[in-house]
Amino acid sequence: KQEVTQIPAALSVPEGENLVLNCSFTDSAIYNLQWFRQDPGKGLTSLLLIQSSQREQTSGRLNASLDKSSGRSTLYIAASQPGDSATYLCAVPENTDKLIFGTGTRLQVFP
Amino acid sequence: GAGVSQSPSNKVTEKGKDVELRCDPISGHTALYWYRQSLGQGLEFLIYFQGNSAPDKSGLPSDRFSAERTGGSVSTLTIQRTQQEDSAVYLCASSFGQGMATGYGYTFGSGTRLTVV
């Protein structure tokens, strides 16, 4: 059974810092991995989808890496801004039909 | 549509009443998923549809919960005889093909916040 862990659980940093959010999963036989952002009281917004054949994906200030063999993914946020404050979730498939989510990293970026 | 649409956005109901939550997926997305997020908790898988069939219902918490999908499009999640522990945000997502298995990610709706009083 797939289990997903995210560390740290919470992070509070001043604006401008470069950040690293970690995700680990127990079953490395995954098709891909997806990172989401959730704002308070809102649904999930997809940030990045990394295929199993890829090692990383970039979108603007976000870069996500995937190391299947070690069961790890990292989300790197460059030059953080207050607008980046949210909960960040990583998710991997279990079998072919559902995503298993980590419990998230709650990020606060203060001015 | 342009995104996944869920209604209502908020629902307050009395304990013991039945509720219906609706999800309208992105046009052409054959896969549809329901998740539940309780206060301070992670996302809990409920059920997965491929077309109108539900190959995986393993996450439905009890027989008070049911879901259907018609025309390969709109899905309804029904909770009968609601209990206070049913209070949560119910999220729907859709995906093209078999979702993660075929390399396409999920798109989520904004959710329905259900409060049972």
GROMACS .gro file of N, CA and C in nm, chain A residues 31-34 36 38 40-46 49 51 89 91-93 95-103, chain B residues 33 35 37 41-43 45 48 55-56 58 89 91 98-111 113:
model
  168
   31TYR      N    1   0.369   0.572  -1.194
   31TYR     CA    2   0.366   0.626  -1.330
   31TYR      C    3   0.419   0.768  -1.333
   32ASN      N    4   0.385   0.843  -1.229
   32ASN     CA    5   0.419   0.984  -1.223
   32ASN      C    6   0.387   1.038  -1.085
   33LEU      N    7   0.414   1.164  -1.065
   33LEU     CA    8   0.391   1.230  -0.937
   33LEU      C    9   0.342   1.371  -0.966
   34GLN      N   10   0.248   1.416  -0.884
   34GLN     CA   11   0.191   1.548  -0.907
   34GLN      C   12   0.202   1.632  -0.780
   36PHE      N   13   0.055   1.975  -0.591
   36PHE     CA   14  -0.060   2.064  -0.589
   36PHE      C   15  -0.039   2.173  -0.485
   38GLN      N   16  -0.288   2.417  -0.227
   38GLN     CA   17  -0.422   2.438  -0.176
   38GLN      C   18  -0.423   2.563  -0.089
   40PRO      N   19  -0.633   2.823   0.166
   40PRO     CA   20  -0.734   2.798   0.270
   40PRO      C   21  -0.875   2.807   0.217
   41GLY      N   22  -0.954   2.704   0.244
   41GLY     CA   23  -1.094   2.703   0.203
   41GLY      C   24  -1.115   2.683   0.054
   42LYS      N   25  -1.010   2.646  -0.016
   42LYS     CA   26  -1.021   2.630  -0.162
   42LYS      C   27  -0.990   2.486  -0.203
   43GLY      N   28  -1.012   2.458  -0.332
   43GLY     CA   29  -0.975   2.329  -0.386
   43GLY      C   30  -0.827   2.323  -0.416
   44LEU      N   31  -0.787   2.222  -0.490
   44LEU     CA   32  -0.646   2.203  -0.523
   44LEU      C   33  -0.615   2.257  -0.662
   45THR      N   34  -0.499   2.320  -0.673
   45THR     CA   35  -0.451   2.368  -0.802
   45THR      C   36  -0.327   2.289  -0.839
   46SER      N   37  -0.328   2.229  -0.956
   46SER     CA   38  -0.212   2.152  -0.999
   46SER      C   39  -0.096   2.245  -1.032
   49LEU      N   40   0.339   1.821  -1.292
   49LEU     CA   41   0.321   1.676  -1.309
   49LEU      C   42   0.451   1.622  -1.366
   51GLN      N   43   0.644   1.292  -1.507
   51GLN     CA   44   0.630   1.154  -1.553
   51GLN      C   45   0.742   1.070  -1.494
   89LEU      N   46   0.088   2.003  -0.155
   89LEU     CA   47   0.061   1.860  -0.144
   89LEU      C   48   0.128   1.786  -0.259
   91ALA      N   49   0.134   1.401  -0.454
   91ALA     CA   50   0.046   1.285  -0.469
   91ALA      C   51   0.103   1.189  -0.571
   92VAL      N   52   0.090   1.061  -0.543
   92VAL     CA   53   0.134   0.957  -0.635
   92VAL      C   54   0.021   0.857  -0.653
   93PRO      N   55   0.020   0.787  -0.767
   93PRO     CA   56  -0.086   0.690  -0.790
   93PRO      C   57  -0.066   0.562  -0.710
   95ASN      N   58  -0.196   0.181  -0.771
   95ASN     CA   59  -0.253   0.109  -0.885
   95ASN      C   60  -0.270   0.209  -0.998
   96THR      N   61  -0.379   0.202  -1.070
   96THR     CA   62  -0.396   0.293  -1.183
   96THR      C   63  -0.508   0.391  -1.160
   97ASP      N   64  -0.575   0.380  -1.048
   97ASP     CA   65  -0.702   0.450  -1.041
   97ASP      C   66  -0.716   0.555  -0.933
   98LYS      N   67  -0.618   0.574  -0.849
   98LYS     CA   68  -0.637   0.680  -0.751
   98LYS      C   69  -0.504   0.737  -0.706
   99LEU      N   70  -0.511   0.863  -0.666
   99LEU     CA   71  -0.395   0.930  -0.611
   99LEU      C   72  -0.394   0.916  -0.459
  100ILE      N   73  -0.273   0.895  -0.407
  100ILE     CA   74  -0.254   0.896  -0.263
  100ILE      C   75  -0.179   1.024  -0.229
  101PHE      N   76  -0.235   1.101  -0.136
  101PHE     CA   77  -0.179   1.231  -0.103
  101PHE      C   78  -0.098   1.227   0.025
  102GLY      N   79   0.005   1.311   0.028
  102GLY     CA   80   0.072   1.338   0.153
  102GLY      C   81  -0.013   1.432   0.237
  103THR      N   82   0.029   1.455   0.360
  103THR     CA   83  -0.047   1.542   0.450
  103THR      C   84  -0.013   1.689   0.429
  144TYR      N   85  -1.317   1.135  -0.995
  144TYR     CA   86  -1.279   1.090  -0.862
  144TYR      C   87  -1.347   1.178  -0.757
  146TYR      N   88  -1.304   1.277  -0.348
  146TYR     CA   89  -1.219   1.274  -0.229
  146TYR      C   90  -1.290   1.351  -0.118
  148GLN      N   91  -1.198   1.571   0.249
  148GLN     CA   92  -1.094   1.633   0.331
  148GLN      C   93  -1.159   1.685   0.457
  152GLN      N   94  -0.717   1.733   0.817
  152GLN     CA   95  -0.677   1.600   0.770
  152GLN      C   96  -0.633   1.606   0.624
  153GLY      N   97  -0.571   1.498   0.580
  153GLY     CA   98  -0.533   1.486   0.440
  153GLY      C   99  -0.651   1.447   0.355
  154LEU      N  100  -0.626   1.432   0.227
  154LEU     CA  101  -0.732   1.393   0.134
  154LEU      C  102  -0.754   1.243   0.138
  156PHE      N  103  -0.945   0.926  -0.036
  156PHE     CA  104  -1.010   0.877  -0.158
  156PHE      C  105  -1.144   0.813  -0.123
  159TYR      N  106  -1.386   0.608  -0.756
  159TYR     CA  107  -1.332   0.639  -0.887
  159TYR      C  108  -1.429   0.589  -0.994
  166PRO      N  109  -1.503   0.129  -1.096
  166PRO     CA  110  -1.418   0.013  -1.069
  166PRO      C  111  -1.363   0.009  -0.927
  167ASP      N  112  -1.360   0.124  -0.861
  167ASP     CA  113  -1.304   0.127  -0.726
  167ASP      C  114  -1.392   0.213  -0.637
  169SER      N  115  -1.367   0.155  -0.301
  169SER     CA  116  -1.312   0.108  -0.174
  169SER      C  117  -1.305   0.214  -0.066
  200VAL      N  118  -1.494   1.879   0.358
  200VAL     CA  119  -1.497   1.931   0.221
  200VAL      C  120  -1.490   1.812   0.127
  202LEU      N  121  -1.431   1.691  -0.242
  202LEU     CA  122  -1.365   1.738  -0.363
  202LEU      C  123  -1.383   1.638  -0.476
  209GLN      N  124  -0.714   0.727  -1.822
  209GLN     CA  125  -0.712   0.668  -1.690
  209GLN      C  126  -0.630   0.751  -1.594
  210GLY      N  127  -0.625   0.879  -1.623
  210GLY     CA  128  -0.560   0.969  -1.529
  210GLY      C  129  -0.413   0.939  -1.516
  211MET      N  130  -0.371   0.915  -1.397
  211MET     CA  131  -0.230   0.903  -1.369
  211MET      C  132  -0.166   0.787  -1.445
  212ALA      N  133  -0.244   0.685  -1.478
  212ALA     CA  134  -0.187   0.570  -1.547
  212ALA      C  135  -0.146   0.604  -1.690
  213THR      N  136  -0.208   0.703  -1.749
  213THR     CA  137  -0.177   0.737  -1.887
  213THR      C  138  -0.101   0.869  -1.895
  214GLY      N  139  -0.058   0.917  -1.782
  214GLY     CA  140   0.028   1.034  -1.785
  214GLY      C  141  -0.041   1.167  -1.774
  215TYR      N  142  -0.172   1.166  -1.759
  215TYR     CA  143  -0.244   1.291  -1.742
  215TYR      C  144  -0.272   1.312  -1.594
  216GLY      N  145  -0.257   1.432  -1.551
  216GLY     CA  146  -0.283   1.462  -1.411
  216GLY      C  147  -0.430   1.485  -1.385
  217TYR      N  148  -0.458   1.515  -1.261
  217TYR     CA  149  -0.594   1.544  -1.218
  217TYR      C  150  -0.620   1.694  -1.221
  218THR      N  151  -0.747   1.733  -1.248
  218THR     CA  152  -0.792   1.869  -1.227
  218THR      C  153  -0.903   1.865  -1.123
  219PHE      N  154  -0.887   1.942  -1.017
  219PHE     CA  155  -0.984   1.942  -0.908
  219PHE      C  156  -1.083   2.056  -0.919
  220GLY      N  157  -1.204   2.031  -0.868
  220GLY     CA  158  -1.301   2.138  -0.847
  220GLY      C  159  -1.271   2.209  -0.716
  221SER      N  160  -1.352   2.310  -0.686
  221SER     CA  161  -1.331   2.390  -0.565
  221SER      C  162  -1.390   2.326  -0.441
  222GLY      N  163  -1.468   2.221  -0.460
  222GLY     CA  164  -1.519   2.147  -0.345
  222GLY      C  165  -1.654   2.194  -0.295
  224ARG      N  166  -1.830   2.232   0.077
  224ARG     CA  167  -1.809   2.226   0.222
  224ARG      C  168  -1.940   2.185   0.287
   0.00000   0.00000   0.00000
